[in-house]
XYZ file of C-alpha atoms in Angstrom:
662
model
C -90.237 -16.591 -28.516
C -91.976 -13.637 -27.081
C -93.378 -13.875 -23.578
C -97.084 -14.576 -23.822
C -99.295 -11.679 -22.774
C -103.072 -11.534 -22.781
C -104.366 -10.151 -26.060
C -105.559 -6.635 -25.350
C -108.547 -4.936 -26.961
C -108.206 -1.572 -28.627
C -109.262 1.157 -26.273
C -111.107 4.422 -26.775
C -109.284 7.323 -28.324
C -108.866 9.015 -24.968
C -106.411 6.231 -23.991
C -104.280 6.558 -27.106
C -101.892 9.099 -25.630
C -101.035 6.856 -22.673
C -100.544 3.820 -24.879
C -98.338 5.628 -27.334
C -96.243 7.038 -24.548
C -96.060 3.542 -23.113
C -94.228 2.261 -26.163
C -91.465 4.731 -25.409
C -90.987 3.294 -21.942
C -90.869 -0.396 -22.830
C -89.439 -2.587 -25.526
C -91.491 -3.812 -28.437
C -91.743 -7.604 -28.015
C -88.640 -9.261 -29.383
C -88.160 -12.746 -30.937
C -84.666 -13.341 -30.008
C -85.183 -15.244 -26.759
C -83.999 -18.618 -27.980
C -80.424 -18.054 -26.683
C -80.387 -15.106 -24.256
C -77.378 -14.068 -22.153
C -78.917 -13.471 -18.720
C -76.379 -13.504 -15.931
C -78.384 -15.448 -13.381
C -77.231 -18.223 -11.119
C -73.807 -16.746 -10.335
C -74.765 -16.014 -6.747
C -75.526 -19.571 -5.656
C -73.307 -20.146 -2.624
C -72.454 -23.824 -2.341
C -69.227 -25.261 -0.989
C -66.916 -26.162 -3.896
C -66.076 -29.749 -4.735
C -62.621 -31.015 -3.802
C -62.246 -32.876 -7.102
C -62.798 -32.340 -10.806
C -66.176 -33.540 -11.974
C -68.987 -35.409 -10.229
C -68.303 -39.014 -9.227
C -70.213 -39.618 -5.994
C -74.005 -39.780 -6.557
C -74.667 -38.736 -2.957
C -72.470 -35.653 -3.230
C -73.971 -34.818 -6.630
C -77.481 -35.119 -5.219
C -76.649 -32.845 -2.297
C -75.211 -30.236 -4.641
C -78.113 -30.351 -7.100
C -80.730 -30.405 -4.341
C -79.409 -27.152 -2.963
C -78.808 -25.602 -6.384
C -82.297 -26.440 -7.682
C -83.902 -25.338 -4.422
C -82.309 -21.915 -4.718
C -82.950 -21.569 -8.425
C -86.591 -22.589 -8.186
C -87.238 -20.316 -5.246
C -85.470 -17.279 -6.665
C -86.848 -17.663 -10.186
C -90.371 -18.854 -9.295
C -90.167 -22.264 -10.944
C -92.820 -24.885 -10.223
C -90.931 -27.975 -11.347
C -87.702 -29.244 -12.872
C -85.886 -32.435 -13.779
C -82.184 -33.265 -13.989
C -80.232 -36.237 -15.297
C -76.462 -36.766 -15.258
C -74.580 -39.540 -17.039
C -70.953 -40.548 -16.696
C -68.823 -43.291 -18.210
C -71.757 -44.781 -20.084
C -74.084 -45.043 -17.087
C -76.821 -43.028 -15.451
C -75.156 -41.353 -12.479
C -78.125 -39.343 -11.240
C -81.714 -38.439 -12.142
C -84.260 -36.621 -10.060
C -87.403 -34.543 -10.320
C -87.981 -31.368 -8.342
C -91.234 -29.638 -7.528
C -94.460 -30.286 -9.384
C -95.463 -31.260 -12.896
C -99.049 -30.265 -12.062
C -99.620 -27.942 -9.127
C -103.391 -28.182 -9.174
C -103.382 -31.986 -9.026
C -100.324 -32.172 -6.770
C -98.386 -34.372 -9.226
C -94.628 -34.246 -8.565
C -92.046 -34.286 -11.336
C -90.930 -37.854 -12.099
C -87.560 -37.946 -13.923
C -88.517 -41.175 -15.655
C -92.077 -40.451 -16.775
C -92.721 -36.701 -16.706
C -92.401 -35.313 -20.205
C -90.868 -31.919 -20.935
C -91.101 -30.182 -24.278
C -87.382 -29.797 -24.897
C -87.631 -27.005 -27.458
C -84.574 -26.541 -29.636
C -82.740 -29.445 -28.015
C -84.941 -31.328 -30.498
C -82.569 -30.111 -33.196
C -79.932 -32.553 -31.932
C -82.242 -35.409 -32.956
C -82.719 -33.831 -36.378
C -78.976 -33.497 -36.916
C -78.444 -37.055 -35.704
C -80.989 -38.211 -38.293
C -79.213 -36.226 -41.019
C -75.901 -37.866 -40.153
C -77.524 -41.306 -40.194
C -78.617 -40.707 -43.775
C -75.154 -39.381 -44.631
C -73.722 -42.667 -43.319
C -76.104 -44.554 -45.579
C -74.984 -42.551 -48.606
C -78.438 -41.009 -49.054
C -77.352 -37.470 -48.226
C -74.299 -35.431 -49.197
C -73.426 -32.649 -46.767
C -71.918 -30.573 -49.580
C -74.739 -30.939 -52.103
C -77.206 -28.180 -52.975
C -80.235 -28.847 -50.767
C -82.464 -28.256 -53.796
C -81.310 -31.740 -54.786
C -83.493 -33.163 -52.021
C -86.498 -30.802 -52.140
C -89.711 -30.824 -54.182
C -89.817 -27.022 -54.215
C -86.945 -24.688 -55.012
C -84.845 -22.390 -52.875
C -84.193 -19.308 -55.076
C -80.710 -18.821 -56.522
C -80.300 -15.464 -54.807
C -76.547 -15.977 -54.544
C -74.149 -17.975 -56.723
C -73.366 -20.264 -53.794
C -75.994 -22.937 -53.082
C -77.179 -23.745 -49.573
C -75.875 -27.111 -48.359
C -76.625 -29.329 -45.386
C -73.415 -28.071 -43.775
C -74.891 -24.591 -43.870
C -78.078 -25.855 -42.233
C -76.067 -27.688 -39.562
C -74.176 -24.512 -38.656
C -77.030 -22.004 -39.150
C -75.053 -20.256 -41.886
C -77.697 -20.724 -44.598
C -78.208 -16.973 -45.012
C -81.968 -16.858 -44.411
C -83.530 -13.950 -42.592
C -85.580 -14.637 -39.469
C -89.247 -15.515 -39.729
C -91.482 -16.168 -36.737
C -94.981 -15.286 -37.896
C -97.385 -18.210 -38.200
C -94.775 -20.634 -36.851
C -97.275 -21.630 -34.166
C -100.914 -22.635 -34.433
C -103.575 -22.279 -31.776
C -104.597 -25.549 -30.146
C -107.386 -27.148 -32.132
C -106.421 -25.396 -35.363
C -105.258 -27.752 -38.086
C -101.609 -27.117 -39.004
C -100.739 -26.212 -42.588
C -99.331 -29.165 -44.606
C -95.561 -29.254 -44.324
C -94.660 -28.602 -47.971
C -97.266 -25.870 -48.344
C -95.973 -24.015 -45.306
C -92.311 -24.363 -46.305
C -92.881 -22.992 -49.790
C -95.311 -20.209 -48.813
C -93.401 -18.992 -45.725
C -89.869 -19.170 -47.081
C -87.670 -16.458 -45.549
C -85.666 -14.308 -47.928
C -82.027 -15.132 -48.499
C -80.280 -12.015 -47.206
C -76.607 -13.059 -47.165
C -74.390 -15.589 -48.933
C -74.365 -19.025 -47.286
C -71.380 -19.573 -45.034
C -70.866 -15.847 -44.421
C -72.017 -15.600 -40.791
C -74.260 -17.635 -38.486
C -77.853 -16.577 -37.852
C -79.760 -19.183 -35.849
C -82.556 -20.495 -38.065
C -85.573 -22.608 -37.184
C -86.533 -22.576 -40.849
C -83.176 -24.070 -41.777
C -83.701 -26.916 -39.329
C -87.227 -27.412 -40.660
C -85.697 -27.802 -44.117
C -83.353 -30.457 -42.733
C -86.268 -32.314 -41.140
C -88.213 -32.158 -44.393
C -85.203 -33.554 -46.241
C -84.959 -36.409 -43.707
C -88.598 -37.271 -44.385
C -88.293 -37.110 -48.166
C -85.058 -39.059 -48.443
C -86.038 -41.719 -45.894
C -89.538 -42.090 -47.274
C -91.013 -41.807 -43.767
C -92.719 -38.971 -41.908
C -90.187 -37.149 -39.751
C -91.756 -38.236 -36.442
C -91.916 -41.873 -37.508
C -88.284 -41.814 -38.657
C -87.076 -40.375 -35.330
C -89.181 -42.908 -33.448
C -87.890 -45.932 -35.342
C -84.266 -44.915 -35.888
C -83.398 -43.102 -32.648
C -86.003 -43.382 -29.889
C -86.772 -47.104 -30.206
C -83.130 -48.221 -30.444
C -82.347 -46.156 -27.331
C -85.408 -47.465 -25.484
C -86.680 -43.924 -25.000
C -90.205 -45.110 -24.182
C -91.295 -41.851 -22.540
C -90.302 -39.692 -25.480
C -92.162 -38.847 -28.673
C -91.499 -36.917 -31.873
C -94.908 -37.665 -33.367
C -97.679 -35.075 -33.378
C -100.122 -35.266 -31.812
C -98.298 -36.919 -28.933
C -99.580 -40.331 -27.812
C -102.355 -39.784 -25.231
C -100.468 -41.534 -22.407
C -97.366 -39.372 -22.899
C -99.390 -36.199 -23.277
C -101.193 -37.033 -20.016
C -97.843 -37.283 -18.194
C -96.369 -34.138 -19.715
C -95.623 -31.314 -17.322
C -97.821 -28.268 -17.266
C -96.054 -25.004 -18.067
C -96.240 -22.071 -15.664
C -95.699 -18.359 -15.401
C -95.553 -16.472 -12.117
C -97.749 -13.391 -11.879
C -99.198 -11.418 -8.985
C -97.524 -13.677 -6.432
C -98.939 -16.935 -7.801
C -98.231 -19.534 -10.462
C -100.428 -19.285 -13.547
C -100.928 -22.189 -15.919
C -99.514 -21.467 -19.353
C -101.702 -22.192 -22.400
C -100.749 -25.211 -24.462
C -99.219 -24.140 -27.781
C -99.227 -26.078 -31.030
C -96.543 -25.670 -33.641
C -97.032 -26.001 -37.350
C -95.845 -29.370 -38.648
C -92.632 -27.684 -39.782
C -91.829 -26.730 -36.181
C -91.378 -30.381 -35.180
C -87.713 -30.841 -36.291
C -86.657 -27.591 -34.653
C -88.452 -27.838 -31.324
C -91.243 -30.380 -30.988
C -89.986 -33.417 -29.055
C -91.499 -34.374 -25.689
C -89.012 -36.249 -23.477
C -88.331 -37.293 -19.899
C -85.059 -36.602 -18.113
C -84.114 -40.290 -17.898
C -84.812 -40.774 -21.590
C -82.543 -37.835 -22.361
C -79.875 -39.622 -20.318
C -80.067 -42.466 -22.837
C -79.609 -40.015 -25.697
C -76.594 -38.423 -23.984
C -75.004 -41.813 -23.310
C -75.345 -42.726 -26.981
C -73.525 -39.558 -28.006
C -70.810 -40.039 -25.416
C -70.374 -43.762 -26.172
C -69.781 -43.263 -29.890
C -73.349 -43.982 -30.853
C -74.052 -46.973 -28.650
C -76.070 -47.115 -25.448
C -75.246 -50.069 -23.222
C -75.603 -49.416 -19.506
C -77.052 -51.930 -17.063
C -80.644 -51.397 -18.084
C -80.285 -50.315 -21.697
C -79.091 -52.166 -24.765
C -79.556 -51.546 -28.432
C -77.847 -50.971 -31.779
C -75.668 -47.984 -32.544
C -77.533 -44.920 -33.731
C -74.340 -43.724 -35.451
C -71.033 -45.375 -36.228
C -68.057 -44.469 -34.067
C -66.242 -42.368 -36.657
C -69.441 -40.512 -37.561
C -70.233 -39.712 -33.944
C -66.733 -38.400 -33.397
C -67.132 -36.248 -36.508
C -70.450 -34.888 -35.196
C -68.699 -33.515 -32.130
C -65.877 -31.749 -33.984
C -65.943 -28.078 -34.945
C -67.435 -27.512 -38.389
C -67.683 -23.719 -38.419
C -66.449 -20.753 -36.450
C -66.624 -17.025 -37.135
C -63.016 -16.688 -36.062
C -60.484 -19.409 -35.193
C -59.897 -17.688 -31.847
C -63.556 -18.096 -30.850
C -65.828 -20.994 -29.932
C -67.760 -22.345 -32.903
C -70.334 -24.885 -33.997
C -70.024 -28.636 -34.431
C -72.450 -30.704 -36.534
C -75.511 -29.203 -34.885
C -74.017 -28.890 -31.398
C -72.648 -25.555 -30.218
C -69.294 -25.218 -28.502
C -70.039 -24.283 -24.900
C -66.507 -25.014 -23.652
C -65.877 -23.531 -20.241
C -63.218 -23.589 -17.499
C -60.835 -25.421 -19.795
C -63.336 -28.238 -20.367
C -64.322 -29.103 -23.926
C -68.133 -28.836 -23.824
C -70.743 -29.098 -26.546
C -74.437 -28.600 -26.071
C -77.706 -26.958 -26.937
C -80.371 -24.986 -25.124
C -84.066 -25.043 -25.872
C -87.193 -23.026 -25.225
C -90.718 -24.366 -25.634
C -92.325 -21.474 -23.848
C -92.477 -21.518 -20.887
C -90.350 -24.685 -20.591
C -86.583 -24.110 -20.664
C -83.987 -26.815 -21.273
C -80.211 -27.232 -21.414
C -78.113 -30.208 -22.514
C -74.344 -30.323 -22.015
C -71.838 -32.972 -23.096
C -68.224 -33.067 -21.896
C -66.717 -35.720 -24.202
C -63.283 -35.752 -22.539
C -64.933 -36.352 -19.158
C -67.458 -38.817 -20.631
C -70.075 -36.716 -18.837
C -73.497 -35.451 -19.864
C -75.946 -33.177 -18.041
C -79.583 -32.454 -18.855
C -81.846 -30.020 -17.017
C -85.339 -28.762 -17.804
C -87.525 -26.231 -15.983
C -91.297 -26.019 -16.487
C -91.694 -22.305 -15.725
C -90.867 -19.028 -17.416
C -88.293 -18.242 -14.736
C -86.071 -20.973 -16.120
C -85.227 -18.730 -19.057
C -82.563 -17.079 -16.922
C -80.932 -20.432 -16.122
C -80.443 -22.278 -19.407
C -78.111 -19.839 -21.138
C -74.724 -21.212 -22.100
C -71.906 -20.344 -19.686
C -74.383 -18.710 -17.311
C -77.216 -19.857 -15.071
C -77.127 -23.626 -14.466
C -73.932 -24.195 -16.435
C -72.091 -21.490 -14.508
C -73.101 -22.945 -11.143
C -72.281 -26.514 -12.227
C -68.863 -25.600 -13.618
C -67.951 -23.338 -10.723
C -68.608 -26.297 -8.418
C -67.017 -29.162 -10.371
C -64.654 -27.426 -12.791
C -63.654 -24.124 -11.209
C -61.763 -21.964 -13.673
C -58.251 -20.888 -12.784
C -57.651 -17.215 -12.265
C -57.266 -15.303 -15.504
C -53.936 -13.593 -15.998
C -54.501 -9.857 -16.355
C -53.625 -8.277 -19.694
C -52.359 -4.743 -19.997
C -54.195 -2.749 -22.659
C -51.979 -1.600 -25.538
C -50.659 1.882 -24.921
C -52.063 3.187 -28.205
C -55.495 1.563 -27.938
C -57.283 4.817 -27.145
C -56.436 5.969 -30.663
C -58.231 2.955 -32.173
C -61.130 2.477 -29.778
C -63.468 4.683 -31.762
C -63.569 2.357 -34.778
C -65.202 -0.372 -32.681
C -67.761 1.841 -30.959
C -71.386 1.696 -32.000
C -74.576 -0.355 -31.914
C -74.745 -3.909 -33.236
C -77.843 -5.967 -34.016
C -78.324 -9.724 -34.160
C -77.903 -11.380 -37.529
C -80.922 -13.434 -36.468
C -83.182 -10.685 -37.742
C -85.893 -9.948 -40.264
C -84.971 -7.715 -43.187
C -87.785 -7.810 -45.758
C -90.959 -8.231 -43.668
C -92.687 -6.232 -40.952
C -91.008 -8.515 -38.412
C -88.061 -6.158 -38.837
C -89.832 -3.877 -36.365
C -89.058 -6.351 -33.584
C -85.426 -5.206 -33.792
C -86.346 -1.715 -32.638
C -84.945 -2.906 -29.296
C -82.305 -5.409 -28.273
C -79.142 -4.124 -29.945
C -75.856 -4.310 -28.075
C -73.401 -1.439 -27.884
C -69.643 -1.254 -27.817
C -68.127 1.820 -26.201
C -64.752 3.044 -25.009
C -64.678 2.592 -21.249
C -61.845 5.099 -20.921
C -59.476 2.682 -19.188
C -58.100 0.941 -22.262
C -60.930 -1.572 -22.554
C -64.105 -1.868 -24.567
C -67.409 -1.968 -22.711
C -69.912 -4.475 -24.111
C -73.406 -3.339 -23.057
C -76.524 -5.372 -23.728
C -80.007 -5.885 -22.300
C -78.521 -8.846 -20.413
C -75.488 -7.306 -18.773
C -72.172 -5.510 -19.212
C -68.696 -6.928 -19.804
C -65.300 -5.323 -20.367
C -62.842 -6.601 -22.961
C -59.182 -5.868 -23.537
C -57.367 -6.094 -26.875
C -55.123 -9.154 -27.222
C -54.530 -9.235 -30.969
C -55.780 -7.129 -33.864
C -59.593 -7.385 -33.918
C -59.597 -9.881 -31.008
C -60.403 -9.011 -27.377
C -60.598 -11.072 -24.171
C -62.961 -10.469 -21.284
C -60.963 -8.911 -18.458
C -62.170 -11.365 -15.802
C -62.755 -14.572 -17.776
C -61.539 -16.673 -20.657
C -64.244 -15.577 -23.113
C -63.517 -13.366 -26.063
C -65.009 -11.266 -28.838
C -63.735 -10.592 -32.335
C -64.535 -8.050 -35.023
C -64.646 -8.224 -38.802
C -63.649 -5.350 -41.038
C -64.345 -4.708 -44.708
C -61.770 -3.960 -47.410
C -61.814 -0.295 -46.370
C -61.012 -1.082 -42.748
C -64.515 -0.330 -41.454
C -65.885 -2.599 -38.731
C -68.878 -4.565 -40.008
C -69.486 -7.423 -37.545
C -69.023 -8.473 -33.940
C -68.634 -12.136 -32.906
C -68.581 -13.573 -29.393
C -67.730 -16.781 -27.568
C -71.125 -16.511 -25.904
C -73.043 -16.714 -29.180
C -71.559 -19.084 -31.781
C -75.082 -19.484 -33.206
C -75.308 -15.888 -34.427
C -73.293 -12.739 -34.957
C -73.914 -9.010 -34.629
C -73.961 -6.499 -37.493
C -72.756 -2.965 -36.916
C -75.532 -0.444 -37.453
C -75.337 2.914 -39.147
C -76.277 5.823 -36.892
C -79.785 6.125 -38.378
C -80.388 2.378 -37.873
C -79.709 2.324 -34.151
C -82.553 1.627 -31.702
C -81.676 4.719 -29.668
C -82.023 7.006 -32.684
C -85.237 5.385 -33.857
C -86.823 5.390 -30.411
C -85.928 9.064 -30.014
C -87.458 9.829 -33.405
C -90.551 7.815 -32.502
C -90.847 9.808 -29.277
C -90.642 13.040 -31.263
C -93.370 11.805 -33.613
C -95.664 11.034 -30.692
C -95.113 14.425 -29.056
C -95.776 16.349 -32.267
C -98.886 14.318 -33.089
C -100.204 14.802 -29.558
C -99.539 18.536 -29.787
C -101.767 18.703 -32.865
C -104.593 17.062 -30.969
C -104.226 19.708 -28.262
C -103.824 22.575 -30.747
C -106.815 21.696 -32.918
C -109.537 22.556 -30.306
C -107.753 25.801 -29.457
C -107.660 26.788 -33.108
C -111.317 25.822 -33.538
C -112.334 28.100 -30.655
C -110.345 30.992 -32.113
C -111.853 30.503 -35.554
C -115.495 29.856 -34.846
C -116.591 32.115 -37.659
C -115.212 30.021 -40.475
C -117.715 31.583 -42.864
C -115.715 34.804 -42.627
C -112.483 33.084 -43.613
C -111.214 34.918 -46.698
C -109.442 31.731 -47.858
C -112.179 29.086 -47.795
C -110.174 26.752 -50.020
C -107.949 25.831 -47.047
C -110.712 25.191 -44.561
C -109.972 21.457 -44.631
C -106.219 21.819 -44.205
C -106.176 21.525 -40.429
C -108.825 18.820 -40.512
C -106.634 16.651 -42.757
C -103.608 17.233 -40.554
C -105.585 16.428 -37.420
C -106.796 13.221 -39.058
C -103.226 12.276 -39.948
C -102.089 12.737 -36.342
C -104.994 10.734 -34.926
C -104.453 7.891 -37.416
C -100.726 7.817 -36.716
C -101.281 7.617 -32.961
C -103.817 4.833 -33.469
C -101.278 3.033 -35.677
C -98.599 3.246 -32.978
C -101.019 2.070 -30.299
C -102.292 -0.809 -32.447
C -98.761 -1.914 -33.312
C -97.721 -1.788 -29.664
C -100.683 -3.918 -28.611
C -100.184 -6.480 -31.354
C -96.440 -6.908 -30.855
C -97.094 -7.479 -27.175
C -99.689 -10.172 -27.818
C -98.692 -13.201 -29.893
C -97.407 -12.260 -33.367
C -96.066 -15.789 -33.965
C -99.658 -16.789 -34.723
C -99.612 -14.500 -37.745
C -101.177 -11.199 -38.695
C -104.857 -11.105 -37.648
C -107.446 -9.075 -39.497
C -107.469 -6.466 -36.725
C -103.796 -5.682 -37.296
C -104.220 -5.795 -41.059
C -106.734 -2.967 -40.541
C -104.110 -1.123 -38.483
C -101.642 -1.533 -41.351
C -104.296 -0.037 -43.589
C -104.283 3.058 -41.390
C -100.621 3.500 -42.277
C -101.410 3.439 -45.990
C -104.281 5.888 -45.503
C -102.174 8.311 -43.504
C -99.448 8.188 -46.174
C -102.002 9.288 -48.784
C -103.341 12.050 -46.522
C -99.787 13.200 -45.824
C -99.351 13.856 -49.543
C -102.417 16.089 -49.330
C -100.994 17.907 -46.312
C -97.824 18.596 -48.298
C -99.903 20.251 -51.031
C -101.649 22.429 -48.434
C -98.260 23.376 -46.967
C -96.970 24.566 -50.339
C -100.161 26.564 -50.961
C -100.051 28.111 -47.496
C -96.544 29.492 -48.066
C -97.130 30.416 -51.694
C -100.303 32.396 -50.977
C -99.348 33.462 -47.438
C -102.400 31.859 -45.864
C -102.691 32.239 -42.083
C -100.101 33.921 -39.919
C -96.403 33.118 -39.881
C -96.643 31.083 -36.655
C -99.590 29.052 -37.946
C -97.792 28.307 -41.217
C -94.615 27.304 -39.399
C -96.521 25.006 -37.065
C -98.499 23.452 -39.927
C -95.220 22.848 -41.759
C -93.623 21.280 -38.667
C -96.457 18.797 -38.220
C -96.534 17.996 -41.940
C -92.787 17.379 -42.064
C -93.167 15.155 -39.005
C -95.919 13.215 -40.793
C -93.621 12.776 -43.803
C -90.904 11.535 -41.465
C -93.350 9.052 -39.979
C -94.113 7.676 -43.445
C -90.355 7.201 -43.911
C -90.211 5.507 -40.514
C -92.991 3.068 -41.448
C -91.365 2.254 -44.765
C -87.950 1.772 -43.157
C -89.380 -0.755 -40.683
C -91.504 -2.508 -43.336
C -94.723 -1.292 -41.694
C -96.006 0.654 -44.701
C -98.468 -1.668 -46.401
C -98.966 -5.378 -45.858
C -95.426 -6.764 -45.951
C -95.750 -10.163 -44.328
């Protein structure tokens, strides 16, 4: 989710120029923060372990104490909690820092609750597999079988539970109105699901595109088939059997658990700032709404590592899944390419340093969470940070995982690969910009993709350079369409169409989504350059209009009075367009997940108005040239601004900003 900023008020027209220029110097708020690739945590200098994997609680504590101290200090984190399980027992659990700075309450690994964000999905998928065991769900059936509203038959292939499990359902992204302000009554589950359904934009099973809506569908199906509300089902069928007494999936949370939940923090102006409490719609619960303590999450990890059964010294209870089902849950169900890491039954393959690893990260802004299971080592690790700085630490293969694996499972040196001698001849076909498949296509949320694309370029040394907002990596060709990172085991692969044109990019880092290759006019760099040109031309009109007015004070002597309003219309178009850009910038940097407020609906109306006025400016342009009104320079300038206004209408329509498309 976007980083929360204070909602800004619209400023006087004299500030418009600065605001519109500001959009050119920063990114429009993006909604692709759920699984970022921020290379943080690699510089933690701790003496390596002499053995594979943690076994000594004292040594593990010393390592984690130093690691968490550095991470919290460097990333401005107020509090964190860690739990580690091994061989069916709790090996380590500890809280770090504060759950409430103002009250001086330290983090307690047993009782302090953390909103675990998308790690909640693992409970939803566990519930789905329980109902599959009972014969109440079929993973290959059309999900419309289980719904009381209908998913449109956009494609011949129906969406199945397997598609939901692997995020290959083919829905576009939708964030707006996924959250509700505290105190505002959430929309009933069915009503929200049917009225906020994302468009189906690709056939199911084609590529992955991480989907909260898809998980919400799965949670709704669990509730309908079981005959219980989702939260009650999770409580009775997973949390109670595992004795997870400090965890809840029921909204609102029980008062005692809510009282012990950690406060969330940001760090601004050299001090921690308390983060506002956010409510999700009811539909957000299956995808990110569980509150849990670190020790309770240890129980959940033990159950998954012990084939569904938790039975350490202090915990006993029935299996949450049968042995064969649990083993199935951990196997790969989908991968973009057999040479890349894929997705299990809800878990993602985070294998690293030769260790089979499955896991999930989660963000419940500003709380960041990571869960890792190493089935072959019978090891599980859970970590959660209560501050925005933790976002740089819970990314798969990086941050916390990188530091943990470098210490306990150091990767052997990677054998260098010589680039093929003829690669330079083929490098150009891979070059270009690629956007996340986790994107909006039919709504104004598409505008959020104006930034954030990755680029592939020829580095000139026989490798491809992968450049993103999160870092740069170089890859060398190993097989046709498959490349390996020059200094690690991770790879990328490309897909081509039947004409040999590259269409998609897949990576080991991101099994939960892919990247689509953009045409030149779709790239962020082109669109930002065009937007910059629009702003400059519109600003020039604002500067030119007073000069022209001074030079033509005696309008009554104008021999062509029919065109007196021509420059006034064009000036109005430029002012409205600049106000539109400023209003869009302010809104996208506030909190669009709450929906489209009336103030921004008015801004969208400005876009419609300016489109109508632009048609009028086109008529004036034709008349000016036909009847040779004004001088040549004036006509040329008027034409330039009008053509720019027409281009801006195209720009708005291309990004779904023309009209009220939400």
